[in-house]
Amino acid sequence: QGRRGSRPASALFSSEEQLHNLFVATLGPMGEKLFLEQRDKGITLDNIQILLSELADQEILSPTRQAEFMLLAAKVLDKPSTL
């Protein structure tokens, strides 16, 4: 009751909103700032991969979380991940 069809919740959000949620869920408050920076630069998988590599090098993000993030970002952007 109250549900319309069987569309997944993710289909209700734009790619930008999904990526924003991914950044914040993965990186906490820092994710908000990093998302806005990426959005201003132009969100591409290449840019995201560079950012995540930098975060992994600084030990802010584990290699496992980096790989998970890239897979989810690639799915949102509807492109295969190269990681």
mmCIF file of C-alpha atoms in Angstrom:
data_model
loop_
_atom_site.group_PDB
_atom_site.id
_atom_site.type_symbol
_atom_site.label_atom_id
_atom_site.label_comp_id
_atom_site.label_asym_id
_atom_site.label_seq_id
_atom_site.Cartn_x
_atom_site.Cartn_y
_atom_site.Cartn_z
ATOM 1 C CA GLN A 1 0.000 0.000 0.000
ATOM 2 C CA GLY A 2 1.417 3.365 -1.018
ATOM 3 C CA ARG A 3 4.030 1.757 -3.302
ATOM 4 C CA ARG A 4 3.907 2.551 -6.977
ATOM 5 C CA GLY A 5 5.173 -0.176 -9.262
ATOM 6 C CA SER A 6 8.358 -2.081 -8.650
ATOM 7 C CA ARG A 7 10.945 0.518 -9.639
ATOM 8 C CA PRO A 8 13.971 0.356 -7.378
ATOM 9 C CA ALA A 9 14.504 3.383 -5.173
ATOM 10 C CA SER A 10 17.738 4.167 -7.018
ATOM 11 C CA ALA A 11 15.761 4.773 -10.208
ATOM 12 C CA LEU A 12 13.965 7.623 -8.460
ATOM 13 C CA PHE A 13 17.177 9.592 -7.925
ATOM 14 C CA SER A 14 19.317 11.312 -10.533
ATOM 15 C CA SER A 15 22.859 10.117 -11.129
ATOM 16 C CA GLU A 16 24.126 13.254 -9.404
ATOM 17 C CA GLU A 17 22.045 12.536 -6.293
ATOM 18 C CA GLN A 18 23.184 8.908 -6.237
ATOM 19 C CA LEU A 19 26.841 9.937 -6.509
ATOM 20 C CA HIS A 20 26.370 12.575 -3.817
ATOM 21 C CA ASN A 21 24.904 9.930 -1.503
ATOM 22 C CA LEU A 22 27.797 7.570 -2.317
ATOM 23 C CA PHE A 23 30.408 10.227 -1.514
ATOM 24 C CA VAL A 24 28.738 11.144 1.800
ATOM 25 C CA ALA A 25 28.033 7.539 2.826
ATOM 26 C CA THR A 26 31.623 6.486 2.084
ATOM 27 C CA LEU A 27 33.562 9.556 3.194
ATOM 28 C CA GLY A 28 31.311 11.220 5.770
ATOM 29 C CA PRO A 29 31.405 15.018 6.046
ATOM 30 C CA MET A 30 34.515 15.174 3.833
ATOM 31 C CA GLY A 31 32.468 13.453 1.106
ATOM 32 C CA GLU A 32 30.223 16.508 0.785
ATOM 33 C CA LYS A 33 33.168 18.798 0.022
ATOM 34 C CA LEU A 34 34.826 16.297 -2.307
ATOM 35 C CA PHE A 35 31.583 15.703 -4.198
ATOM 36 C CA LEU A 36 31.102 19.437 -4.777
ATOM 37 C CA GLU A 37 34.701 19.731 -6.011
ATOM 38 C CA GLN A 38 34.192 16.799 -8.389
ATOM 39 C CA ARG A 39 30.903 18.228 -9.631
ATOM 40 C CA ASP A 40 32.570 21.563 -10.353
ATOM 41 C CA LYS A 41 35.389 19.811 -12.271
ATOM 42 C CA GLY A 42 32.987 17.576 -14.118
ATOM 43 C CA ILE A 43 32.164 14.145 -12.739
ATOM 44 C CA THR A 44 33.817 11.418 -14.753
ATOM 45 C CA LEU A 45 35.014 7.966 -13.780
ATOM 46 C CA ASP A 46 38.571 9.074 -14.522
ATOM 47 C CA ASN A 47 38.306 12.030 -12.135
ATOM 48 C CA ILE A 48 36.725 9.846 -9.458
ATOM 49 C CA GLN A 49 39.429 7.213 -9.874
ATOM 50 C CA ILE A 50 42.184 9.842 -9.498
ATOM 51 C CA LEU A 51 40.533 11.212 -6.360
ATOM 52 C CA LEU A 52 40.083 7.765 -4.830
ATOM 53 C CA SER A 53 43.691 6.845 -5.582
ATOM 54 C CA GLU A 54 44.827 9.990 -3.777
ATOM 55 C CA LEU A 55 42.605 9.131 -0.793
ATOM 56 C CA ALA A 56 43.939 5.567 -0.731
ATOM 57 C CA ASP A 57 47.534 6.840 -0.898
ATOM 58 C CA GLN A 58 46.783 9.045 2.116
ATOM 59 C CA GLU A 59 45.217 6.024 3.868
ATOM 60 C CA ILE A 60 41.876 7.845 4.097
ATOM 61 C CA LEU A 61 40.205 5.113 2.060
ATOM 62 C CA SER A 62 41.061 1.416 2.124
ATOM 63 C CA PRO A 63 41.717 -0.396 -1.164
ATOM 64 C CA THR A 64 38.552 -2.430 -0.575
ATOM 65 C CA ARG A 65 36.390 0.663 -0.088
ATOM 66 C CA GLN A 66 38.100 2.264 -3.097
ATOM 67 C CA ALA A 67 37.152 -0.707 -5.286
ATOM 68 C CA GLU A 68 33.573 -0.765 -3.937
ATOM 69 C CA PHE A 69 33.198 2.966 -4.537
ATOM 70 C CA MET A 70 34.450 2.666 -8.128
ATOM 71 C CA LEU A 71 32.079 -0.212 -8.878
ATOM 72 C CA LEU A 72 29.108 1.711 -7.504
ATOM 73 C CA ALA A 73 30.129 4.938 -9.257
ATOM 74 C CA ALA A 74 30.526 3.052 -12.543
ATOM 75 C CA LYS A 75 27.075 1.545 -12.087
ATOM 76 C CA VAL A 76 25.552 4.969 -11.397
ATOM 77 C CA LEU A 77 27.298 6.436 -14.433
ATOM 78 C CA ASP A 78 26.364 3.311 -16.427
ATOM 79 C CA LYS A 79 29.943 2.598 -17.461
ATOM 80 C CA PRO A 80 32.234 -0.349 -16.695
ATOM 81 C CA SER A 81 34.752 0.287 -13.940
ATOM 82 C CA THR A 82 38.415 0.079 -14.940
ATOM 83 C CA LEU A 83 39.552 -0.667 -11.391
#
